[in-house]
Coordinates of N, CA and C in Angstrom, one line a residue:
M30 N 10.0 32.8 0.4 CA 9.0 31.8 -0.1 C 7.9 32.6 -0.8
R31 N 7.5 32.1 -2.0 CA 6.5 32.7 -2.8 C 5.1 32.5 -2.2
P32 N 4.2 33.4 -2.4 CA 2.8 33.2 -1.8 C 2.2 31.8 -2.1
M33 N 2.4 31.3 -3.3 CA 1.8 30.0 -3.6 C 2.4 28.9 -2.8
D34 N 3.8 29.0 -2.6 CA 4.5 28.0 -1.8 C 4.0 28.0 -0.3
A35 N 3.7 29.2 0.2 CA 3.2 29.4 1.5 C 1.9 28.7 1.7
A36 N 1.0 28.9 0.6 CA -0.3 28.4 0.7 C -0.3 26.8 0.6
R37 N 0.7 26.3 0.0 CA 0.8 24.8 -0.2 C 1.6 24.2 0.9
A38 N 2.3 25.0 1.7 CA 3.1 24.4 2.7 C 2.2 23.7 3.8
P39 N 2.6 22.4 4.2 CA 1.7 21.8 5.1 C 1.8 22.4 6.5
S40 N 0.7 22.3 7.2 CA 0.6 22.9 8.5 C 1.1 21.8 9.5
E41 N 1.0 22.2 10.8 CA 1.3 21.2 11.8 C 0.6 19.9 11.7
S42 N -0.6 20.0 11.1 CA -1.4 18.8 11.0 C -1.2 18.1 9.6
G43 N 0.0 18.4 9.0 CA 0.3 17.8 7.7 C -0.6 18.4 6.6
G44 N -1.1 17.6 5.7 CA -1.9 18.2 4.6 C -3.3 18.2 5.0
W45 N -3.7 18.0 6.2 CA -5.1 18.0 6.6 C -5.6 19.5 6.5
Q46 N -6.7 19.6 5.8 CA -7.3 21.0 5.7 C -8.4 21.2 6.7
T47 N -8.9 20.1 7.3 CA -9.9 20.1 8.4 C -9.4 20.9 9.6
I48 N -10.2 21.8 10.1 CA -9.8 22.5 11.3 C -10.6 21.9 12.4
G49 N -9.9 21.6 13.5 CA -10.5 20.9 14.6 C -10.7 19.5 14.3
H50 N -11.8 18.9 14.9 CA -12.1 17.5 14.7 C -10.9 16.5 14.8
S51 N -10.1 16.8 15.8 CA -8.9 16.0 15.9 C -9.2 14.5 16.1
A52 N -10.2 14.2 16.9 CA -10.6 12.8 17.1 C -10.9 12.1 15.8
A53 N -11.7 12.7 14.9 CA -12.0 12.2 13.6 C -10.8 12.0 12.7
R54 N -9.9 13.0 12.7 CA -8.7 12.9 11.9 C -7.8 11.8 12.4
L55 N -7.7 11.7 13.7 CA -6.8 10.7 14.3 C -7.4 9.3 14.0
Y56 N -8.7 9.1 14.1 CA -9.3 7.9 13.8 C -9.1 7.5 12.3
L57 N -9.3 8.4 11.4 CA -9.0 8.1 10.0 C -7.6 7.8 9.7
Q58 N -6.7 8.6 10.3 CA -5.2 8.4 10.1 C -4.8 7.0 10.6
R59 N -5.3 6.6 11.8 CA -4.9 5.3 12.4 C -5.5 4.2 11.6
S60 N -6.7 4.4 11.1 CA -7.4 3.3 10.3 C -6.6 3.1 9.0
H61 N -6.2 4.2 8.4 CA -5.4 4.2 7.2 C -4.0 3.5 7.4
E62 N -3.4 3.8 8.5 CA -2.1 3.2 8.8 C -2.2 1.7 9.1
A63 N -3.3 1.3 9.6 CA -3.6 -0.1 9.9 C -4.1 -0.8 8.7
G64 N -4.4 -0.1 7.6 CA -5.0 -0.7 6.4 C -6.4 -1.1 6.6
R65 N -7.1 -0.4 7.4 CA -8.5 -0.7 7.7 C -9.5 0.4 7.4
I66 N -9.3 1.1 6.3 CA -10.2 2.1 5.9 C -11.5 1.4 5.4
A67 N -12.6 1.9 5.9 CA -13.9 1.3 5.5 C -14.3 1.8 4.1
H68 N -15.2 1.1 3.4 CA -15.6 1.4 2.1 C -16.6 2.6 2.1
A69 N -17.1 3.0 3.2 CA -18.1 4.1 3.3 C -18.0 4.7 4.7
Y70 N -18.2 6.0 4.8 CA -18.3 6.7 6.0 C -19.5 7.7 5.9
L71 N -20.2 7.8 7.1 CA -21.2 8.8 7.1 C -20.7 9.9 8.1
I72 N -20.5 11.1 7.5 CA -20.0 12.2 8.3 C -21.2 13.2 8.5
T73 N -21.6 13.4 9.7 CA -22.8 14.2 10.0 C -22.4 15.4 10.9
G74 N -23.3 16.3 10.9 CA -23.2 17.5 11.8 C -23.9 18.7 11.2
P75 N -23.9 19.8 11.9 CA -24.6 21.0 11.4 C -23.9 21.6 10.2
D76 N -24.6 22.5 9.5 CA -24.0 23.1 8.4 C -22.7 23.9 8.7
Q77 N -21.8 23.9 7.8 CA -20.6 24.7 7.9 C -19.6 24.3 9.1
V78 N -19.6 23.0 9.4 CA -18.7 22.6 10.4 C -17.5 21.8 9.9
G79 N -17.4 21.6 8.6 CA -16.3 20.9 8.0 C -16.5 19.5 7.5
K80 N -17.7 19.1 7.3 CA -18.0 17.7 6.8 C -17.4 17.5 5.4
R81 N -17.6 18.4 4.5 CA -17.1 18.2 3.2 C -15.5 18.3 3.2
T82 N -15.0 19.2 4.0 CA -13.5 19.3 4.1 C -12.9 18.0 4.7
L83 N -13.6 17.4 5.7 CA -13.1 16.2 6.2 C -13.2 15.1 5.2
A84 N -14.2 15.0 4.4 CA -14.4 14.0 3.4 C -13.3 14.2 2.3
L85 N -13.0 15.4 1.9 CA -11.9 15.6 1.0 C -10.6 15.3 1.5
D86 N -10.4 15.5 2.8 CA -9.1 15.1 3.5 C -9.0 13.6 3.5
L87 N -10.1 12.9 3.7 CA -10.1 11.4 3.6 C -9.7 11.0 2.2
A88 N -10.2 11.7 1.2 CA -9.9 11.4 -0.2 C -8.4 11.6 -0.5
R89 N -7.8 12.7 0.1 CA -6.4 12.9 0.0 C -5.6 11.8 0.7
L90 N -6.1 11.4 1.9 CA -5.4 10.4 2.7 C -5.2 9.1 1.9
V91 N -6.3 8.6 1.3 CA -6.2 7.3 0.6 C -5.6 7.4 -0.8
N92 N -5.4 8.6 -1.3 CA -4.8 8.7 -2.6 C -3.4 9.4 -2.6
C93 N -2.9 9.8 -1.4 CA -1.7 10.5 -1.3 C -0.5 9.6 -1.6
R94 N 0.5 10.2 -2.3 CA 1.8 9.6 -2.5 C 2.9 10.5 -2.0
P95 N 3.1 10.4 -0.7 CA 4.1 11.4 -0.1 C 5.5 11.1 -0.6
T96 N 6.2 12.2 -0.8 CA 7.6 12.1 -1.2 C 8.4 12.7 0.0
P97 N 9.7 12.3 0.1 CA 10.5 12.8 1.2 C 10.6 14.3 1.1
D98 N 10.6 14.9 2.3 CA 10.9 16.4 2.3 C 12.3 16.7 2.1
M99 N 12.7 17.9 2.3 CA 14.1 18.3 2.0 C 15.1 17.7 3.0
F100 N 14.6 17.1 4.1 CA 15.5 16.4 5.0 C 15.5 14.9 4.9
G101 N 14.8 14.4 3.9 CA 14.7 13.0 3.6 C 13.7 12.3 4.4
D102 N 12.9 13.0 5.2 CA 11.8 12.4 6.0 C 10.6 12.3 5.2
D103 N 9.9 11.1 5.2 CA 8.7 10.9 4.5 C 7.6 11.7 5.3
L104 N 6.8 12.4 4.6 CA 5.6 13.1 5.2 C 4.5 12.1 5.4
R105 N 3.7 12.2 6.4 CA 2.6 11.3 6.6 C 1.5 11.8 5.7
P106 N 0.8 10.8 5.1 CA -0.4 11.2 4.3 C -1.5 11.8 5.2
P107 N -2.3 12.7 4.7 CA -2.1 13.3 3.5 C -1.0 14.4 3.6
C108 N -0.1 14.4 2.6 CA 1.0 15.3 2.7 C 0.6 16.7 2.2
G109 N -0.4 16.8 1.3 CA -0.7 18.1 0.8 C 0.2 18.7 -0.2
R110 N 1.2 17.9 -0.6 CA 2.2 18.4 -1.6 C 2.3 17.6 -2.8
C111 N 1.9 16.3 -2.8 CA 2.1 15.4 -3.9 C 1.1 15.7 -5.0
G112 N 1.2 15.1 -6.2 CA 0.3 15.4 -7.3 C -1.2 15.1 -6.9
P113 N -1.5 13.9 -6.4 CA -2.8 13.6 -6.0 C -3.4 14.6 -5.0
C114 N -2.7 14.9 -4.0 CA -3.2 15.9 -3.0 C -3.5 17.2 -3.6
D115 N -2.6 17.6 -4.5 CA -2.8 18.9 -5.2 C -4.0 18.9 -6.1
R116 N -4.2 17.8 -6.9 CA -5.3 17.7 -7.8 C -6.6 17.6 -7.0
I117 N -6.6 17.0 -5.9 CA -7.9 16.9 -5.1 C -8.2 18.3 -4.5
S118 N -7.2 19.0 -4.1 CA -7.4 20.4 -3.6 C -7.9 21.3 -4.6
R119 N -7.5 21.1 -5.9 CA -8.0 21.9 -7.0 C -9.2 21.4 -7.7
D120 N -9.8 20.3 -7.1 CA -11.0 19.7 -7.7 C -10.8 19.2 -9.1
V121 N -9.7 18.7 -9.4 CA -9.5 18.2 -10.8 C -9.0 16.7 -10.8
H122 N -9.0 16.0 -9.7 CA -8.6 14.6 -9.6 C -9.6 13.7 -10.3
A123 N -9.2 12.9 -11.2 CA -10.1 12.1 -12.0 C -10.9 11.1 -11.2
D124 N -10.4 10.6 -10.0 CA -11.1 9.6 -9.2 C -11.9 10.1 -8.0
I125 N -12.0 11.4 -7.9 CA -12.7 12.0 -6.8 C -13.9 12.8 -7.3
K126 N -15.1 12.5 -6.9 CA -16.2 13.2 -7.4 C -17.1 13.6 -6.2
V127 N -17.4 14.9 -6.2 CA -18.3 15.4 -5.1 C -19.7 15.6 -5.8
I128 N -20.7 15.0 -5.2 CA -22.1 15.1 -5.8 C -22.9 16.0 -4.8
D129 N -23.5 17.0 -5.3 CA -24.4 17.8 -4.6 C -25.6 18.1 -5.5
P130 N -26.6 18.7 -5.1 CA -27.8 19.0 -6.0 C -27.4 19.7 -7.3
H131 N -26.4 20.5 -7.3 CA -26.0 21.3 -8.5 C -25.0 20.6 -9.4
T132 N -24.6 19.4 -9.1 CA -23.7 18.6 -9.9 C -24.4 18.3 -11.2
P133 N -23.7 18.7 -12.4 CA -24.3 18.3 -13.7 C -24.4 16.8 -13.8
I134 N -25.4 16.3 -14.5 CA -25.6 14.9 -14.7 C -25.3 14.6 -16.2
R135 N -24.4 13.7 -16.4 CA -24.0 13.3 -17.8 C -25.1 12.7 -18.5
G136 N -25.3 13.1 -19.8 CA -26.3 12.5 -20.6 C -27.7 13.0 -20.4
V137 N -27.9 13.9 -19.5 CA -29.2 14.5 -19.2 C -29.2 15.9 -19.7
S138 N -29.9 16.2 -20.8 CA -29.9 17.5 -21.3 C -31.3 17.8 -21.9
T139 N -31.9 18.9 -21.6 CA -33.2 19.2 -22.0 C -33.2 20.4 -23.1
G140 N -32.0 20.8 -23.5 CA -32.0 21.9 -24.4 C -30.6 22.4 -24.7
T141 N -30.5 23.7 -24.7 CA -29.2 24.3 -25.0 C -28.3 24.2 -23.8
R142 N -27.0 24.4 -24.0 CA -26.0 24.4 -22.9 C -26.4 25.4 -21.8
E143 N -26.8 26.6 -22.2 CA -27.2 27.6 -21.2 C -28.4 27.1 -20.4
S144 N -29.4 26.5 -21.0 CA -30.6 26.1 -20.3 C -30.2 25.0 -19.3
T145 N -29.3 24.1 -19.8 CA -28.9 22.9 -18.9 C -28.1 23.5 -17.7
E146 N -27.2 24.5 -17.9 CA -26.5 25.0 -16.8 C -27.5 25.7 -15.8
K147 N -28.5 26.4 -16.3 CA -29.5 27.0 -15.4 C -30.2 25.9 -14.6
E148 N -30.6 24.8 -15.3 CA -31.3 23.8 -14.6 C -30.4 23.2 -13.5
D149 N -29.1 23.0 -13.8 CA -28.2 22.4 -12.8 C -28.1 23.3 -11.6
A150 N -28.0 24.7 -11.8 CA -27.9 25.6 -10.7 C -29.2 25.7 -9.9
A151 N -30.3 25.5 -10.6 CA -31.6 25.6 -9.9 C -32.0 24.4 -9.1
R152 N -31.4 23.3 -9.4 CA -31.7 22.0 -8.8 C -31.5 22.1 -7.3
T153 N -32.4 21.5 -6.5 CA -32.3 21.6 -5.0 C -32.2 20.2 -4.4
L154 N -32.3 19.2 -5.2 CA -32.2 17.8 -4.6 C -31.2 17.0 -5.4
I155 N -30.6 16.0 -4.7 CA -29.8 15.0 -5.4 C -30.8 14.0 -6.0
S156 N -30.7 13.8 -7.3 CA -31.7 13.0 -7.9 C -31.3 11.5 -8.1
I157 N -32.2 10.7 -8.6 CA -31.9 9.3 -8.9 C -30.9 9.3 -10.0
N158 N -30.9 10.2 -10.9 CA -29.9 10.3 -12.0 C -28.5 10.5 -11.5
H159 N -28.3 11.3 -10.4 CA -27.0 11.4 -9.7 C -26.6 10.0 -9.2
I160 N -27.5 9.3 -8.6 CA -27.2 8.0 -8.0 C -26.8 7.0 -9.1
R161 N -27.5 7.0 -10.2 CA -27.2 6.1 -11.3 C -25.8 6.4 -11.9
E162 N -25.5 7.6 -12.0 CA -24.2 8.0 -12.5 C -23.1 7.5 -11.5
M163 N -23.4 7.7 -10.2 CA -22.4 7.2 -9.2 C -22.2 5.7 -9.3
E164 N -23.4 5.0 -9.5 CA -23.3 3.5 -9.6 C -22.4 3.1 -10.7
H165 N -22.5 3.8 -11.8 CA -21.6 3.5 -13.0 C -20.2 3.8 -12.6
D166 N -19.9 5.0 -12.0 CA -18.6 5.4 -11.8 C -17.8 4.5 -10.8
V167 N -18.5 4.0 -9.7 CA -17.9 3.2 -8.7 C -17.4 1.8 -9.3
H168 N -17.9 1.4 -10.4 CA -17.5 0.1 -11.0 C -16.3 0.2 -11.9
L169 N -15.9 1.5 -12.1 CA -14.7 1.7 -13.0 C -13.5 1.6 -12.1
N170 N -12.4 1.1 -12.7 CA -11.1 1.1 -12.0 C -10.6 2.6 -11.8
P171 N -9.9 2.9 -10.8 CA -9.4 4.2 -10.6 C -8.5 4.6 -11.8
F172 N -8.7 5.8 -12.3 CA -7.9 6.2 -13.4 C -6.5 6.6 -13.1
E173 N -6.3 7.3 -11.9 CA -5.0 7.8 -11.5 C -4.4 6.9 -10.5
G174 N -4.9 5.7 -10.2 CA -4.4 4.9 -9.2 C -5.0 5.2 -7.9
G175 N -4.6 4.7 -6.8 CA -5.2 5.0 -5.5 C -6.6 4.4 -5.5
R176 N -7.5 5.2 -4.9 CA -8.9 4.8 -4.7 C -9.9 5.8 -5.3
R177 N -11.0 5.3 -5.8 CA -12.0 6.2 -6.3 C -12.9 6.6 -5.0
V178 N -13.2 7.8 -4.9 CA -13.9 8.4 -3.8 C -15.1 9.2 -4.3
I179 N -16.3 8.9 -3.8 CA -17.5 9.6 -4.2 C -18.0 10.3 -2.9
I180 N -18.2 11.6 -2.9 CA -18.6 12.3 -1.7 C -20.0 12.9 -2.0
F181 N -21.0 12.6 -1.2 CA -22.3 13.2 -1.3 C -22.4 14.3 -0.3
D182 N -22.3 15.5 -0.9 CA -22.4 16.7 0.0 C -23.8 17.2 0.0
G183 N -24.4 16.9 1.2 CA -25.8 17.2 1.3 C -26.7 16.1 1.0
A184 N -26.3 14.9 1.5 CA -27.2 13.7 1.3 C -28.6 13.8 1.9
D185 N -28.7 14.7 2.8 CA -30.0 15.0 3.4 C -31.0 15.7 2.3
R186 N -30.4 16.1 1.2 CA -31.2 16.7 0.2 C -31.4 15.8 -1.0
M187 N -31.4 14.5 -0.7 CA -31.6 13.5 -1.7 C -33.1 13.4 -2.0
S188 N -33.5 13.2 -3.2 CA -34.9 13.1 -3.6 C -35.7 12.3 -2.7
P189 N -36.8 12.8 -2.1 CA -37.6 12.1 -1.1 C -38.4 10.9 -1.6
D190 N -38.4 10.6 -3.0 CA -39.2 9.6 -3.5 C -38.7 8.2 -3.1
G191 N -37.5 8.1 -2.6 CA -37.0 6.8 -2.1 C -36.2 6.0 -3.1
A192 N -36.3 6.3 -4.4 CA -35.6 5.5 -5.4 C -34.1 5.8 -5.3
G193 N -33.7 7.0 -5.0 CA -32.3 7.3 -4.9 C -31.7 6.7 -3.7
W194 N -32.4 6.7 -2.5 CA -31.9 6.1 -1.3 C -31.8 4.6 -1.5
N195 N -32.7 3.9 -2.1 CA -32.7 2.5 -2.3 C -31.5 2.1 -3.2
A196 N -31.2 2.9 -4.3 CA -30.1 2.6 -5.1 C -28.8 2.8 -4.4
L197 N -28.7 3.9 -3.6 CA -27.5 4.2 -2.9 C -27.2 3.1 -1.8
L198 N -28.3 2.7 -1.1 CA -28.1 1.6 -0.1 C -27.7 0.3 -0.7
K199 N -28.1 0.0 -1.9 CA -27.7 -1.2 -2.6 C -26.2 -1.2 -2.8
T200 N -25.7 -0.1 -3.3 CA -24.3 0.1 -3.6 C -23.5 0.0 -2.3
L201 N -24.0 0.6 -1.2 CA -23.3 0.6 0.0 C -23.2 -0.8 0.6
E202 N -24.3 -1.6 0.5 CA -24.4 -2.9 1.0 C -23.5 -3.9 0.2
E203 N -23.4 -3.7 -1.1 CA -22.6 -4.5 -2.0 C -21.6 -3.7 -2.7
P204 N -20.6 -3.2 -2.0 CA -19.6 -2.4 -2.7 C -18.8 -3.1 -3.8
P205 N -18.4 -2.5 -4.8 CA -17.5 -3.1 -5.8 C -16.2 -3.4 -5.3
E206 N -15.5 -4.4 -5.8 CA -14.1 -4.7 -5.4 C -13.2 -3.6 -5.9
Q207 N -12.3 -3.3 -5.1 CA -11.3 -2.3 -5.5 C -9.9 -2.9 -5.7

């Protein structure tokens, strides 16, 4: 087995990358199997416990297209092997967006590319512009099929002026049809 194949081989927990949190994984897996995935989840906890990883696993779960393994058995989503699972793992899936304070904002530029990149890196809060961009994105149909997933990594670092929170709450209260 080549090193890349070993890295992509699913573990005992399938394609789940989350370590531990078996109750949360089981809840999400059963909700998915029952066709009862909610339109929003709030994943909380201390820093570095796997919140972002669990959110990405949920994105893999709802977008996975498992194919039979070499024995003809279907893998349970997330399989970790199909195209959508692979693209989510490599952070190149068109329908999955992770927003944190350093996420570049489309259409907002104050100068050269270098100065804009420095501003993105120096930003410490999720701004109203991030929320506006998200509001635009959630109303688009998924490009790759499956479901569009927006992950706020560090929602506690949203701008304290309240405008971002209000805009986000409106979207959560009235989600677009999928």
